[in-house]
PDB file of N, CA and C in Angstrom:
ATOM      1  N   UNK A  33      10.806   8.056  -8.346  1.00  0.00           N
ATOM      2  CA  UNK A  33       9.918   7.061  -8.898  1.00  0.00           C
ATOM      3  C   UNK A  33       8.534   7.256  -8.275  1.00  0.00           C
ATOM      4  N   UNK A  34       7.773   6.866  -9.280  1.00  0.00           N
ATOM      5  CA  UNK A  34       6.045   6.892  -8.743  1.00  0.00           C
ATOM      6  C   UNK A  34       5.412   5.579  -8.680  1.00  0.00           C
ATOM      7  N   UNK A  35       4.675   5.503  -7.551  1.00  0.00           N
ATOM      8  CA  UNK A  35       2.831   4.591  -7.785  1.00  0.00           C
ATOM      9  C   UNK A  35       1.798   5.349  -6.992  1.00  0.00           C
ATOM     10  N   UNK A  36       1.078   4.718  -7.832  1.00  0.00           N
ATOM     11  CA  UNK A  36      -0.112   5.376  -7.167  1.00  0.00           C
ATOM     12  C   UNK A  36      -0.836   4.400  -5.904  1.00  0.00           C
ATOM     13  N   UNK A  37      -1.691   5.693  -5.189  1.00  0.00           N
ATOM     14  CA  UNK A  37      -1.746   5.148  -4.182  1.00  0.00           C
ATOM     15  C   UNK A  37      -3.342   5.415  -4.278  1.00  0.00           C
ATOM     16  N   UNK A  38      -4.496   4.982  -3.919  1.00  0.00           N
ATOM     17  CA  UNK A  38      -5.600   5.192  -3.877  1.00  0.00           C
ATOM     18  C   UNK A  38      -5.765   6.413  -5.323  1.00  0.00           C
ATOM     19  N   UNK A  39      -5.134   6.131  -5.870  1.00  0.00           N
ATOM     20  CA  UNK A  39      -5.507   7.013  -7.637  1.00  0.00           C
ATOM     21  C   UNK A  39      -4.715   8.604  -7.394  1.00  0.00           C
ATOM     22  N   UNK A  40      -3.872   8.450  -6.164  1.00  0.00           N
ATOM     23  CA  UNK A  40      -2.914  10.021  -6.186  1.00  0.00           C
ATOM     24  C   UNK A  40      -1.601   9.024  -6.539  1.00  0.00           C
ATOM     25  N   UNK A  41      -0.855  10.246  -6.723  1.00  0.00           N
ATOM     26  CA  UNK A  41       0.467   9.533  -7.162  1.00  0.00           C
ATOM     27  C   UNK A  41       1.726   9.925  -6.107  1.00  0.00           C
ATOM     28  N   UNK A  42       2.188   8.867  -5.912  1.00  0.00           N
ATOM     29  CA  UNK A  42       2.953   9.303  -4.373  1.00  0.00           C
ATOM     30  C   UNK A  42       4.274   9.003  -4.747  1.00  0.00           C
ATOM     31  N   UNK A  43       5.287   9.646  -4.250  1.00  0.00           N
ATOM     32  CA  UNK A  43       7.198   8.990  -4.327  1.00  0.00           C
ATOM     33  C   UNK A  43       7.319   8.244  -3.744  1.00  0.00           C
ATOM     34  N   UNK A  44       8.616   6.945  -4.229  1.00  0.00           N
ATOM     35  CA  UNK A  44       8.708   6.204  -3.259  1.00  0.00           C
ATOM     36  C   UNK A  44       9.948   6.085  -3.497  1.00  0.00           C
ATOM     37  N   UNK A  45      11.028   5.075  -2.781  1.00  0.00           N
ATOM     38  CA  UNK A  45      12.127   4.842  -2.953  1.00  0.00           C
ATOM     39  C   UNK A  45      12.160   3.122  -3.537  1.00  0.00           C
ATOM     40  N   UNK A  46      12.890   2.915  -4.785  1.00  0.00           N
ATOM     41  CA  UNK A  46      13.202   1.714  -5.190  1.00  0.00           C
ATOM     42  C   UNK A  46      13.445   0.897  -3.924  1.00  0.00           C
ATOM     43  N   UNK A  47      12.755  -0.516  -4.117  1.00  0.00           N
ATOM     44  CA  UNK A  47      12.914  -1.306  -3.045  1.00  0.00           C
ATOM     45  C   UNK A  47      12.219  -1.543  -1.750  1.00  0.00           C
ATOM     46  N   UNK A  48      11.540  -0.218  -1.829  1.00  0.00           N
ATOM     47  CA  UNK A  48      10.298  -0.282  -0.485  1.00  0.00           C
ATOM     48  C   UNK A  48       9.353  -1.324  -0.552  1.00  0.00           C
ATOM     49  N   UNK A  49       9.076  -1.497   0.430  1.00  0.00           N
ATOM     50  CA  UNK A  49       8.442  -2.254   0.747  1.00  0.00           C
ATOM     51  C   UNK A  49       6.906  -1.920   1.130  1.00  0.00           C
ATOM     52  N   UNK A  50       5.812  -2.967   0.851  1.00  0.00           N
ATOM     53  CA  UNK A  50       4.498  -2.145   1.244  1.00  0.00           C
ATOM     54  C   UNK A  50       4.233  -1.717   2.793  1.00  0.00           C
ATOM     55  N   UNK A  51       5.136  -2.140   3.664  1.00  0.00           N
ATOM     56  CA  UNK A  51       5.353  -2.209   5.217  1.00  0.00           C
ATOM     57  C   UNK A  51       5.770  -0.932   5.573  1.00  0.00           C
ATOM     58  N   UNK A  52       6.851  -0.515   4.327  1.00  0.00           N
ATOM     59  CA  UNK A  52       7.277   1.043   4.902  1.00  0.00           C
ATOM     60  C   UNK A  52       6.631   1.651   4.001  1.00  0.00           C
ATOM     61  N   UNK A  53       5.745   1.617   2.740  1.00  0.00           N
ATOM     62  CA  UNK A  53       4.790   3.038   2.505  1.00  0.00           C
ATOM     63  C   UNK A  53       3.862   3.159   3.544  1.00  0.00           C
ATOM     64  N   UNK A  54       3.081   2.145   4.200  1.00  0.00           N
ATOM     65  CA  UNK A  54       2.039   1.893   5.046  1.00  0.00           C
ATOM     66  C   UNK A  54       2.683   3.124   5.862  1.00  0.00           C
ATOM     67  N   UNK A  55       3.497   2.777   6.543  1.00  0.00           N
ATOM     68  CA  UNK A  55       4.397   4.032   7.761  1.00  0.00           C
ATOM     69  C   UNK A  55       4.534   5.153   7.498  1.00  0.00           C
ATOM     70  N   UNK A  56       5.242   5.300   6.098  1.00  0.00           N
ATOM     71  CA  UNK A  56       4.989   6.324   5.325  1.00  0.00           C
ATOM     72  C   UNK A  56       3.572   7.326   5.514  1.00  0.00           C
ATOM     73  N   UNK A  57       2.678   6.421   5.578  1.00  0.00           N
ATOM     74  CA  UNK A  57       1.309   7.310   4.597  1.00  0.00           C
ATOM     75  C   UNK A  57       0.255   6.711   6.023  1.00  0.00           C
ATOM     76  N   UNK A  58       1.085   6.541   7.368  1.00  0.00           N
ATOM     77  CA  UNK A  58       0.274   6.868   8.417  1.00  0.00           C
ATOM     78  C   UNK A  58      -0.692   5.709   8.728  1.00  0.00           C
ATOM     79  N   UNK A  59      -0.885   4.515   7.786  1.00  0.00           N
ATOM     80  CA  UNK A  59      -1.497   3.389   7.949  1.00  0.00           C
ATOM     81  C   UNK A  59      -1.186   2.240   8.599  1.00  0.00           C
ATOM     82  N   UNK A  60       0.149   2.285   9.058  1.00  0.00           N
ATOM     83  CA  UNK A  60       0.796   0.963   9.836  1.00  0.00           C
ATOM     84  C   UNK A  60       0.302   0.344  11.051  1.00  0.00           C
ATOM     85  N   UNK A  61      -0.883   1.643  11.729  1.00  0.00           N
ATOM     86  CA  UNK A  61      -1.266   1.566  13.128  1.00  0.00           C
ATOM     87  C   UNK A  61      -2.309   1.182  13.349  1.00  0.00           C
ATOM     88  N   UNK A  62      -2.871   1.270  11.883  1.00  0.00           N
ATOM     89  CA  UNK A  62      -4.799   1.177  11.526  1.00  0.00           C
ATOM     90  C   UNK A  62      -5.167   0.222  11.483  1.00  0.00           C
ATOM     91  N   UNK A  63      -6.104  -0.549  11.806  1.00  0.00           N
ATOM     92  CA  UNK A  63      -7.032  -2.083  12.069  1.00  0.00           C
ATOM     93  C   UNK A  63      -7.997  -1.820  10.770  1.00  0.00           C
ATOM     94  N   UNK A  64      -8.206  -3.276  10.232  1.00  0.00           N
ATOM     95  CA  UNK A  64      -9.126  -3.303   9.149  1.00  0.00           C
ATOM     96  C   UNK A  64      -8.786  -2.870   7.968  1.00  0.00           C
ATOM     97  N   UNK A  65      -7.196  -2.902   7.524  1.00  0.00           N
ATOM     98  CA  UNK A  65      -7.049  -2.678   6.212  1.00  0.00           C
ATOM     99  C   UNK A  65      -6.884  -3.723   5.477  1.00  0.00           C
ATOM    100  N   UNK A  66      -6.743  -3.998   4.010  1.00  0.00           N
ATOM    101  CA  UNK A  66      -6.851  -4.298   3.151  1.00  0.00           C
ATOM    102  C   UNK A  66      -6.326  -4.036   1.716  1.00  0.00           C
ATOM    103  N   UNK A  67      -5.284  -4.435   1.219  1.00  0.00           N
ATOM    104  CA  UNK A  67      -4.824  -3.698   0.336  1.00  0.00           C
ATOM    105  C   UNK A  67      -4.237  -4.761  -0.878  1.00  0.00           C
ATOM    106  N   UNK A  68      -4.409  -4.589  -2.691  1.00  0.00           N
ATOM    107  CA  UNK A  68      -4.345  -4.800  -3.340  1.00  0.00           C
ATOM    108  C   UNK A  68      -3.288  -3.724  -4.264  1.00  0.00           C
ATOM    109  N   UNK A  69      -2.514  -4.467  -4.632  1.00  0.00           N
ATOM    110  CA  UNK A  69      -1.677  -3.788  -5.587  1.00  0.00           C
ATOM    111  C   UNK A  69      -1.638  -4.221  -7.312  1.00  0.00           C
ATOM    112  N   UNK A  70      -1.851  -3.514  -8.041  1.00  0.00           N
ATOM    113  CA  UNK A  70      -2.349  -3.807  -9.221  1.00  0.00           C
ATOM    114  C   UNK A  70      -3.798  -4.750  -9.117  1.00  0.00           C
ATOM    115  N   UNK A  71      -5.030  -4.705  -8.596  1.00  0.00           N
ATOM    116  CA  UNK A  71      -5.702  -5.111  -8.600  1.00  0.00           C
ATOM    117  C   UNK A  71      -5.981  -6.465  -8.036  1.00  0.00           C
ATOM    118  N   UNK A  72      -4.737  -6.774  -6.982  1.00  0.00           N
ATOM    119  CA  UNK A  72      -4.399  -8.395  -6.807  1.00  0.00           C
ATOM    120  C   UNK A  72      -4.248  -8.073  -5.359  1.00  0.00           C
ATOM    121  N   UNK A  73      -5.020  -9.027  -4.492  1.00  0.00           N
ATOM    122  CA  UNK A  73      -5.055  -8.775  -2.818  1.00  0.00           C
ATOM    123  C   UNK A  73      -3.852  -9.104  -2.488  1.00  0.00           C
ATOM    124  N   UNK A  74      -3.165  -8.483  -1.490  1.00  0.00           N
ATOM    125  CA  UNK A  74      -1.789  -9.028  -1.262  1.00  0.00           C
ATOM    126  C   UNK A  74      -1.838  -9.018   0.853  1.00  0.00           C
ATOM    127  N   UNK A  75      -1.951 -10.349   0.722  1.00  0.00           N
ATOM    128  CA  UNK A  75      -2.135 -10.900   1.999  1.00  0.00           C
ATOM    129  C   UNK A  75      -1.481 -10.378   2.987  1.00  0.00           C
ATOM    130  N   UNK A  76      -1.543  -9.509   3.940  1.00  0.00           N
ATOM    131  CA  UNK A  76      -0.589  -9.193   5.687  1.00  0.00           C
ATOM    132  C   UNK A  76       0.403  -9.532   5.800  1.00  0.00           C
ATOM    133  N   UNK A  77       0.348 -11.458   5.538  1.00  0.00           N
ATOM    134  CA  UNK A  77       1.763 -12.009   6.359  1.00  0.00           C
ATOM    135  C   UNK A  77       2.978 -11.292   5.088  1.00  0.00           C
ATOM    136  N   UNK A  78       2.721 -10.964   3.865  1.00  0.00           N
ATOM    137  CA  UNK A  78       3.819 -10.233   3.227  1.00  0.00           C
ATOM    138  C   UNK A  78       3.817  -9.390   2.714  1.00  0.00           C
ATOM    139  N   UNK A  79       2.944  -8.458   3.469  1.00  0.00           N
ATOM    140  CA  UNK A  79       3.043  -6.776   3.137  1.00  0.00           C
ATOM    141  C   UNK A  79       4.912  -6.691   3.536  1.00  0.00           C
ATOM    142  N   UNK A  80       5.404  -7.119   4.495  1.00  0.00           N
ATOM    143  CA  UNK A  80       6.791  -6.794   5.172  1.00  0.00           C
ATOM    144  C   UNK A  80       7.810  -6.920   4.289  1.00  0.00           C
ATOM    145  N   UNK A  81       7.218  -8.425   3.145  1.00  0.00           N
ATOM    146  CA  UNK A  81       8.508  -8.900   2.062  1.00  0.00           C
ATOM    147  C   UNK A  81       7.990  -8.171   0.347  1.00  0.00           C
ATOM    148  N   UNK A  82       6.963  -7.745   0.444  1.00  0.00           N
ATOM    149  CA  UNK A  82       6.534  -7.157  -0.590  1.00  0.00           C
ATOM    150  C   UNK A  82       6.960  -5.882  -1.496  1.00  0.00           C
ATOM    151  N   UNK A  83       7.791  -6.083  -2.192  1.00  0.00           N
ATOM    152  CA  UNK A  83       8.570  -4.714  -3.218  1.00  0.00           C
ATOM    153  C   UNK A  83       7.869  -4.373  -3.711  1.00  0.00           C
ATOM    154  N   UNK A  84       7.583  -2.677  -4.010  1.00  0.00           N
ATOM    155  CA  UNK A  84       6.744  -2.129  -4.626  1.00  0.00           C
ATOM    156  C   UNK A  84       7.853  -1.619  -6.396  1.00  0.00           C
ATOM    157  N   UNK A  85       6.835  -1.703  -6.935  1.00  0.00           N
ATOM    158  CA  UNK A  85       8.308  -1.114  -8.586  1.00  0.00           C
ATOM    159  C   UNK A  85       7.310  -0.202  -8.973  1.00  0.00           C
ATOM    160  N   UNK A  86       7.805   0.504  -9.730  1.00  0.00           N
ATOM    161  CA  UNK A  86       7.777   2.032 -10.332  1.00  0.00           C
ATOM    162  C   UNK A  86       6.353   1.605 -11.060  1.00  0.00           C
ATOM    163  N   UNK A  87       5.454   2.587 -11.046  1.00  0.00           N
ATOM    164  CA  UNK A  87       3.910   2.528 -11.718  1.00  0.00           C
ATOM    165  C   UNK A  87       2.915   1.868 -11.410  1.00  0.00           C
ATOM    166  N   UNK A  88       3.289   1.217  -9.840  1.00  0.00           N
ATOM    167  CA  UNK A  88       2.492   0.111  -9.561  1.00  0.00           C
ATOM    168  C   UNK A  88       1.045   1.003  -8.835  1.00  0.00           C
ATOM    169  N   UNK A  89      -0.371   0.564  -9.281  1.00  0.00           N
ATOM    170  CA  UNK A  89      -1.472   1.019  -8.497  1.00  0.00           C
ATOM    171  C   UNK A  89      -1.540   0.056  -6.876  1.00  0.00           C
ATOM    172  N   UNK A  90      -1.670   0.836  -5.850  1.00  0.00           N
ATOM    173  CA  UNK A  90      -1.760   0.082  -4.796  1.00  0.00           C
ATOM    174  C   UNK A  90      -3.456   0.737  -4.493  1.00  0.00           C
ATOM    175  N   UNK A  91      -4.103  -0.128  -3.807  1.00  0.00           N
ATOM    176  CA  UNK A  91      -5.160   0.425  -3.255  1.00  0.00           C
ATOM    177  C   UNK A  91      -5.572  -0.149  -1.689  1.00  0.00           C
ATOM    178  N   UNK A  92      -5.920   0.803  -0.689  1.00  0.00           N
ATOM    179  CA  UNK A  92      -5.795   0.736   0.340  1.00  0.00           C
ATOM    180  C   UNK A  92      -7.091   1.016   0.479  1.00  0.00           C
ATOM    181  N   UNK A  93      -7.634  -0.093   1.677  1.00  0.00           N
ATOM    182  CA  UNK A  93      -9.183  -0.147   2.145  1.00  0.00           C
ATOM    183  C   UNK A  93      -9.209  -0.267   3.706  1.00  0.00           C
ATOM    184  N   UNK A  94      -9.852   0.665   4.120  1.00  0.00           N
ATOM    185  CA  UNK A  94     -10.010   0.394   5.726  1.00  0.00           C
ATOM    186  C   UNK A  94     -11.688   0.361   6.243  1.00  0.00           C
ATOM    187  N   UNK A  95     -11.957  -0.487   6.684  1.00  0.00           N
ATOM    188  CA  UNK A  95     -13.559  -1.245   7.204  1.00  0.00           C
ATOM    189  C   UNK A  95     -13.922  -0.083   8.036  1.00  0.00           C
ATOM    190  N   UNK A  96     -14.931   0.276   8.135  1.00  0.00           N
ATOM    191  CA  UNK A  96     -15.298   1.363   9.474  1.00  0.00           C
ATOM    192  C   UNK A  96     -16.923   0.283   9.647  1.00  0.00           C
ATOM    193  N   UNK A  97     -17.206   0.710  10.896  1.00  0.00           N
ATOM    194  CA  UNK A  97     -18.612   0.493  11.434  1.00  0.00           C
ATOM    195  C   UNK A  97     -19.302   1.606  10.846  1.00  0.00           C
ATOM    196  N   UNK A  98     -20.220   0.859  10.990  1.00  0.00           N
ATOM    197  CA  UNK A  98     -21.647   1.338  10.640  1.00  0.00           C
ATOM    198  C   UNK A  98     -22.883   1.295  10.644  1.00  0.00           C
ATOM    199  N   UNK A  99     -23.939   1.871  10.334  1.00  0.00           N
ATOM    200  CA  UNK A  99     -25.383   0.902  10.858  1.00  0.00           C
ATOM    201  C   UNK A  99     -26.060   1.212  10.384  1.00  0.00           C
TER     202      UNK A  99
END
């Protein structure tokens, strides 16, 4: 099964959760993210309870400094 992930298209396993693609794809450790799935912000406290299903766009944002 597929979603896309920042507009690539990544495998996942039915039932994952956005907690384990994050781990997956190296983001679990990173400060300042932000992430919307199908275009809809989906708050921290339930990235952990959050099922991802087949075709879903997720998009992942991380803040950097700057000046």
């Amino acid at each position: 099964m597929l979603i896309s992930v920042n507009n690539q298209p990544v495998p996942f396993t039915p039932g994952t959760s956005l907690s384990s693609l994050l781990l997956e794809l190296q983001f679990a450790e990173k400060k300042g993210i932000a992430i919307a799935v199908n275009q809809q912000i989906v708050p921290k406290s339930t990235w952990s309870t959050y099922p991802l299903q087949e075709n879903d766009k997720v998009t992942i944002i991380q803040a950097t400094q700057g000046g």
